[in-house]
Amino acid sequence: MSHNYKHPIPPGIAENALINAGQYTEMYQQSVEQPDIFWGQQGKILDWITPYQTVKNTSFVPGDIRIRWYEGGTLNLAANCIDRHLATHPDKIAILWEGDDASQSQQLTYRQLHEQVCRAANMLTALNVKKGDVVAIYMPMVPEAAIAMLACARIGAVHTVIFGGFSPDAVAGRITDCAAKIVITADEGLRAGRPIPLKKNVDEALKNPTVTSAEKVIVFRRTGTPGEWQDGRDLWWHELMASAGTEHTPVPVNAEDPLFILYTSGSTGKPKGVLHTTGGYLVYAATTFKYVFDYHPEDIYWCTADVGWITGHSYLVYGPLACGATTLIFEGVPNWPTPARMAQVVDKHQVSILYTAPTAIRALMAEGDSAIAGTRRDSLRILGSVGEPINPEAWEWYYRTIGNSHCPIVDTWWQTETGGLMITPLPGATELKAGSATRPFFGVQPALLDNDGITLEGACEGNLVITDSWPGQARTLFGDHARFEQTYFSAFRNCYFSGDGARRDADGDYWITGRVDDVLNVSGHRLGTAEIESALVSHPKIAEAAVVGIPHAIKGQAIYAYVTLNAGEEPTPELYTEVRHWVRKEIGPIATPDVLHWAEMLPKTRSGKIMRRILRKIAAGETSGLGDTSTLADPGVVERLLEEQQTIN
Ligand code: WTA
């Protein structure tokens, strides 16, 4: 089947969809021609305490980068996600929880969620957390993670959720960077039957002398495994919650007050604290959730992303709850204890919208029919994909096998920095092509530029930029606005640069080709090569390191690390294992190199710049077409590296 084959919109979808093809065209046009009017209207998806005066106040002009939406408006995010639904559907399930162990599940109605979030808000207030203070959340996939986030928002505190897979060092770095006052964690997490020592990691992180801000650690009891306890600092979630009151008045915040900081990897330096504010972010999360998943009140919605990533923020918690939806939080992994687990969860909870990642789809596809054994999946109506380009084979398998060939797939391109979905089909409006994210969402103006910044027209391939602001856009990098401008607004003038490349076909549909910078995407996780390199060179025996990505059938990309040892050090199998563990300890399991290539020397230009283009090719086993190597200081280096090229075992 040609990859340009268009899947027509499946029968029954367009008729009942919120947006059909004609409406998309009309609304899109208005959204870019009259953004103030369009987003002024869409802003009404929320309840505001004080109405906004200025919808859009933005500029991408160098020296005057300004991103402000809904100025003058005040609101409370938790009230929008919970309280306002109490009037219409207090007993609707807000959060459906499915444990790692299928015998454990839980339901929280909007009324129950309200009570829990009010208690948690009072708990934080009693610990002297005030508007603007930062709270770190390092939690497993349990409802309490969402409750903690919503409680912060309810009192105007800023949360920073740290993915449970990050190591103590990574946790320490984040807590220090944003000066978090409180850490909320659990004794342990549970994934695929294995405990994750969250509290132990926090203990270790807080031993780091750089961490001075964290005063208290609130511990949710998940597994009950005993561990260290520091009296006066460590507090049990259940004890504090039991003594906290169930009444709480949400604190009004300005539209542009910070809501959260989320750390993500860039091409240079340490992770960046992407800062999102309240009003525009929530308008955008809610609007995209509603239209892109074609949300109907009877839907059961399941996003498999971890709460520690942006997808977990916008489409596990905030978007769905703002729309009054039922959102499923799954603690486990899609292929445990059987490859059919994901399909079983769909059947068990009658999931109608499923949003997952290509890496999960490919892992299940590799299992063949056992991934759907004994399941029907006939409750499904819409499928979504996020996090990395989805290859056409995986797309077709998802469509046919999981979706029984009757569910549109929305392949959603976006980023931590964009807050919400940017380029994506709409179920009732867009004909689908396997592997294409298709068209921009309302208000999003993509363009493709060549390396000189010239705008390319028609069918072409280039650097993907966005030429005007949208409400969900990140406002800054916490504590480093100069880096924000430098990272996103300096490569190309007057636009936001995504760091991705894309192709536009003759129909005007976009195909994301992947990062054009030194950022890797491993199993849908964003990792900076610089970050992994700096972890490697912090090892006492390592002199130099260069990390590149290589194609991997399931993970999308695997991590290939060239390592030069200090003079006199010998590469041994023990050192190989030790170095991989080192990176695991420095960053976390997701950053562990798949391959170490002991390199006596790295290819460099005469000015000393490492030639990554060549390293990428050697790692991928491309022995021909290395391009111009004449600028190399020592062309013999390449020959030697080629002879030693490693493969993943
Ligand atoms: C990649 C995740 C192709 C892209 C939401 C982007 C995608 C990075 C897609 C952001 C998609 C995300 N097709 N590539 N549908 N979605 N990406 O910040 O390279 O964790 O720049 O946000 O993931 O990763 P992040």
PDB file of C-alpha atoms in Angstrom, residues 461-596:
ATOM      1  CA  GLU A 461      11.152  19.555   3.245  1.00  0.00           C
ATOM      2  CA  GLY A 462      12.763  21.834   5.818  1.00  0.00           C
ATOM      3  CA  ASN A 463      13.000  23.118   9.366  1.00  0.00           C
ATOM      4  CA  LEU A 464       9.631  23.271  11.073  1.00  0.00           C
ATOM      5  CA  VAL A 465       8.821  26.655  12.570  1.00  0.00           C
ATOM      6  CA  ILE A 466       5.620  28.308  13.817  1.00  0.00           C
ATOM      7  CA  THR A 467       5.174  31.874  12.710  1.00  0.00           C
ATOM      8  CA  ASP A 468       2.744  33.212  15.322  1.00  0.00           C
ATOM      9  CA  SER A 469       1.890  32.483  18.947  1.00  0.00           C
ATOM     10  CA  TRP A 470      -0.871  30.158  20.208  1.00  0.00           C
ATOM     11  CA  PRO A 471      -2.335  30.169  23.743  1.00  0.00           C
ATOM     12  CA  GLY A 472      -0.591  27.016  24.971  1.00  0.00           C
ATOM     13  CA  GLN A 473       2.913  28.201  24.179  1.00  0.00           C
ATOM     14  CA  ALA A 474       5.570  28.084  26.914  1.00  0.00           C
ATOM     15  CA  ARG A 475       6.302  31.563  28.232  1.00  0.00           C
ATOM     16  CA  THR A 476       9.918  31.170  29.252  1.00  0.00           C
ATOM     17  CA  LEU A 477      12.529  28.804  30.666  1.00  0.00           C
ATOM     18  CA  PHE A 478      12.403  29.092  34.425  1.00  0.00           C
ATOM     19  CA  GLY A 479      15.092  31.480  35.597  1.00  0.00           C
ATOM     20  CA  ASP A 480      16.680  31.835  32.171  1.00  0.00           C
ATOM     21  CA  HIS A 481      14.741  33.939  29.738  1.00  0.00           C
ATOM     22  CA  ALA A 482      17.862  34.587  27.658  1.00  0.00           C
ATOM     23  CA  ARG A 483      18.190  30.855  27.027  1.00  0.00           C
ATOM     24  CA  PHE A 484      14.512  30.760  26.032  1.00  0.00           C
ATOM     25  CA  GLU A 485      15.036  33.409  23.366  1.00  0.00           C
ATOM     26  CA  GLN A 486      18.290  31.840  22.262  1.00  0.00           C
ATOM     27  CA  THR A 487      16.890  28.300  22.005  1.00  0.00           C
ATOM     28  CA  TYR A 488      13.656  28.975  20.188  1.00  0.00           C
ATOM     29  CA  PHE A 489      13.869  32.374  18.522  1.00  0.00           C
ATOM     30  CA  SER A 490      17.426  32.888  17.357  1.00  0.00           C
ATOM     31  CA  ALA A 491      17.986  30.269  14.642  1.00  0.00           C
ATOM     32  CA  PHE A 492      15.288  31.815  12.472  1.00  0.00           C
ATOM     33  CA  ARG A 493      13.947  35.354  12.769  1.00  0.00           C
ATOM     34  CA  ASN A 494      10.401  36.158  13.796  1.00  0.00           C
ATOM     35  CA  CYS A 495       9.292  32.609  14.437  1.00  0.00           C
ATOM     36  CA  TYR A 496       9.380  29.796  16.971  1.00  0.00           C
ATOM     37  CA  PHE A 497      11.777  27.022  15.932  1.00  0.00           C
ATOM     38  CA  SER A 498      10.680  23.561  17.007  1.00  0.00           C
ATOM     39  CA  GLY A 499      13.972  21.732  16.490  1.00  0.00           C
ATOM     40  CA  ASP A 500      12.114  19.287  14.226  1.00  0.00           C
ATOM     41  CA  GLY A 501      12.301  18.788  10.510  1.00  0.00           C
ATOM     42  CA  ALA A 502       9.235  18.103   8.396  1.00  0.00           C
ATOM     43  CA  ARG A 503       8.113  17.425   4.867  1.00  0.00           C
ATOM     44  CA  ARG A 504       4.993  18.882   3.298  1.00  0.00           C
ATOM     45  CA  ASP A 505       3.409  16.884   0.503  1.00  0.00           C
ATOM     46  CA  ALA A 506       1.497  18.122  -2.520  1.00  0.00           C
ATOM     47  CA  ASP A 507      -1.797  17.994  -0.580  1.00  0.00           C
ATOM     48  CA  GLY A 508      -0.340  20.288   2.094  1.00  0.00           C
ATOM     49  CA  ASP A 509      -0.076  17.508   4.694  1.00  0.00           C
ATOM     50  CA  TYR A 510       2.865  17.538   7.105  1.00  0.00           C
ATOM     51  CA  TRP A 511       5.140  14.544   7.781  1.00  0.00           C
ATOM     52  CA  ILE A 512       7.436  15.050  10.761  1.00  0.00           C
ATOM     53  CA  THR A 513      10.882  13.677   9.963  1.00  0.00           C
ATOM     54  CA  GLY A 514      12.368  14.005  13.471  1.00  0.00           C
ATOM     55  CA  ARG A 515      14.790  16.226  15.321  1.00  0.00           C
ATOM     56  CA  VAL A 516      17.289  18.233  13.343  1.00  0.00           C
ATOM     57  CA  ASP A 517      19.248  19.122  16.479  1.00  0.00           C
ATOM     58  CA  ASP A 518      21.201  17.001  18.959  1.00  0.00           C
ATOM     59  CA  VAL A 519      18.134  15.707  20.751  1.00  0.00           C
ATOM     60  CA  LEU A 520      17.331  11.995  20.750  1.00  0.00           C
ATOM     61  CA  ASN A 521      13.935  10.394  20.949  1.00  0.00           C
ATOM     62  CA  VAL A 522      14.215   7.029  22.661  1.00  0.00           C
ATOM     63  CA  SER A 523      10.914   5.234  23.179  1.00  0.00           C
ATOM     64  CA  GLY A 524       9.225   8.604  22.879  1.00  0.00           C
ATOM     65  CA  HIS A 525      11.436  10.098  25.597  1.00  0.00           C
ATOM     66  CA  ARG A 526      13.365  13.214  24.787  1.00  0.00           C
ATOM     67  CA  LEU A 527      17.037  13.068  25.689  1.00  0.00           C
ATOM     68  CA  GLY A 528      19.805  15.539  24.948  1.00  0.00           C
ATOM     69  CA  THR A 529      23.017  14.044  23.633  1.00  0.00           C
ATOM     70  CA  ALA A 530      24.872  16.734  25.609  1.00  0.00           C
ATOM     71  CA  GLU A 531      23.240  15.546  28.823  1.00  0.00           C
ATOM     72  CA  ILE A 532      24.316  11.944  28.273  1.00  0.00           C
ATOM     73  CA  GLU A 533      27.783  13.052  27.227  1.00  0.00           C
ATOM     74  CA  SER A 534      28.223  15.112  30.353  1.00  0.00           C
ATOM     75  CA  ALA A 535      27.125  12.125  32.460  1.00  0.00           C
ATOM     76  CA  LEU A 536      29.710   9.997  30.635  1.00  0.00           C
ATOM     77  CA  VAL A 537      32.607  12.389  31.015  1.00  0.00           C
ATOM     78  CA  SER A 538      31.887  12.783  34.718  1.00  0.00           C
ATOM     79  CA  HIS A 539      33.103   9.175  35.056  1.00  0.00           C
ATOM     80  CA  PRO A 540      36.685   9.291  36.386  1.00  0.00           C
ATOM     81  CA  LYS A 541      38.069   7.048  33.638  1.00  0.00           C
ATOM     82  CA  ILE A 542      36.487   8.810  30.689  1.00  0.00           C
ATOM     83  CA  ALA A 543      38.238  11.564  28.760  1.00  0.00           C
ATOM     84  CA  GLU A 544      35.737  12.315  26.056  1.00  0.00           C
ATOM     85  CA  ALA A 545      32.388  11.111  24.764  1.00  0.00           C
ATOM     86  CA  ALA A 546      30.065  11.670  21.834  1.00  0.00           C
ATOM     87  CA  VAL A 547      26.529  10.333  21.753  1.00  0.00           C
ATOM     88  CA  VAL A 548      24.388   9.791  18.678  1.00  0.00           C
ATOM     89  CA  GLY A 549      21.070   8.097  17.946  1.00  0.00           C
ATOM     90  CA  ILE A 550      20.713   5.060  15.710  1.00  0.00           C
ATOM     91  CA  PRO A 551      17.477   3.669  14.284  1.00  0.00           C
ATOM     92  CA  HIS A 552      15.853   1.008  16.479  1.00  0.00           C
ATOM     93  CA  ALA A 553      12.878  -1.143  15.487  1.00  0.00           C
ATOM     94  CA  ILE A 554      10.927  -0.700  18.719  1.00  0.00           C
ATOM     95  CA  LYS A 555      12.399   2.279  20.521  1.00  0.00           C
ATOM     96  CA  GLY A 556      12.575   4.479  17.439  1.00  0.00           C
ATOM     97  CA  GLN A 557      16.102   5.453  18.368  1.00  0.00           C
ATOM     98  CA  ALA A 558      18.757   3.731  20.451  1.00  0.00           C
ATOM     99  CA  ILE A 559      21.679   5.423  22.183  1.00  0.00           C
ATOM    100  CA  TYR A 560      25.129   4.853  20.671  1.00  0.00           C
ATOM    101  CA  ALA A 561      27.977   6.315  22.707  1.00  0.00           C
ATOM    102  CA  TYR A 562      31.553   6.798  21.536  1.00  0.00           C
ATOM    103  CA  VAL A 563      33.795   6.833  24.568  1.00  0.00           C
ATOM    104  CA  THR A 564      37.457   7.769  24.752  1.00  0.00           C
ATOM    105  CA  LEU A 565      39.171   6.611  27.925  1.00  0.00           C
ATOM    106  CA  ASN A 566      41.878   8.456  29.794  1.00  0.00           C
ATOM    107  CA  ALA A 567      45.411   7.538  28.801  1.00  0.00           C
ATOM    108  CA  GLY A 568      46.426   4.309  30.448  1.00  0.00           C
ATOM    109  CA  GLU A 569      42.849   3.027  30.968  1.00  0.00           C
ATOM    110  CA  GLU A 570      41.945  -0.268  29.306  1.00  0.00           C
ATOM    111  CA  PRO A 571      38.498  -1.008  27.935  1.00  0.00           C
ATOM    112  CA  THR A 572      37.231  -4.135  29.696  1.00  0.00           C
ATOM    113  CA  PRO A 573      33.833  -5.861  29.814  1.00  0.00           C
ATOM    114  CA  GLU A 574      33.588  -4.800  33.474  1.00  0.00           C
ATOM    115  CA  LEU A 575      34.178  -1.183  32.577  1.00  0.00           C
ATOM    116  CA  TYR A 576      31.554  -1.493  29.833  1.00  0.00           C
ATOM    117  CA  THR A 577      28.956  -2.536  32.415  1.00  0.00           C
ATOM    118  CA  GLU A 578      30.173   0.011  34.915  1.00  0.00           C
ATOM    119  CA  VAL A 579      29.901   2.913  32.472  1.00  0.00           C
ATOM    120  CA  ARG A 580      26.376   1.965  31.462  1.00  0.00           C
ATOM    121  CA  HIS A 581      25.395   1.821  35.139  1.00  0.00           C
ATOM    122  CA  TRP A 582      27.039   5.148  35.703  1.00  0.00           C
ATOM    123  CA  VAL A 583      24.752   6.883  33.203  1.00  0.00           C
ATOM    124  CA  ARG A 584      21.757   5.079  34.670  1.00  0.00           C
ATOM    125  CA  LYS A 585      22.686   6.464  38.071  1.00  0.00           C
ATOM    126  CA  GLU A 586      23.360   9.965  36.774  1.00  0.00           C
ATOM    127  CA  ILE A 587      20.181  10.364  34.743  1.00  0.00           C
ATOM    128  CA  GLY A 588      17.976   7.273  34.881  1.00  0.00           C
ATOM    129  CA  PRO A 589      17.372   3.986  33.080  1.00  0.00           C
ATOM    130  CA  ILE A 590      15.950   5.680  29.972  1.00  0.00           C
ATOM    131  CA  ALA A 591      19.313   7.312  29.264  1.00  0.00           C
ATOM    132  CA  THR A 592      21.443   4.162  29.501  1.00  0.00           C
ATOM    133  CA  PRO A 593      23.500   3.808  26.309  1.00  0.00           C
ATOM    134  CA  ASP A 594      22.566   0.717  24.290  1.00  0.00           C
ATOM    135  CA  VAL A 595      26.025   0.580  22.805  1.00  0.00           C
ATOM    136  CA  LEU A 596      29.437   1.780  23.947  1.00  0.00           C
TER     137      LEU A 596
END
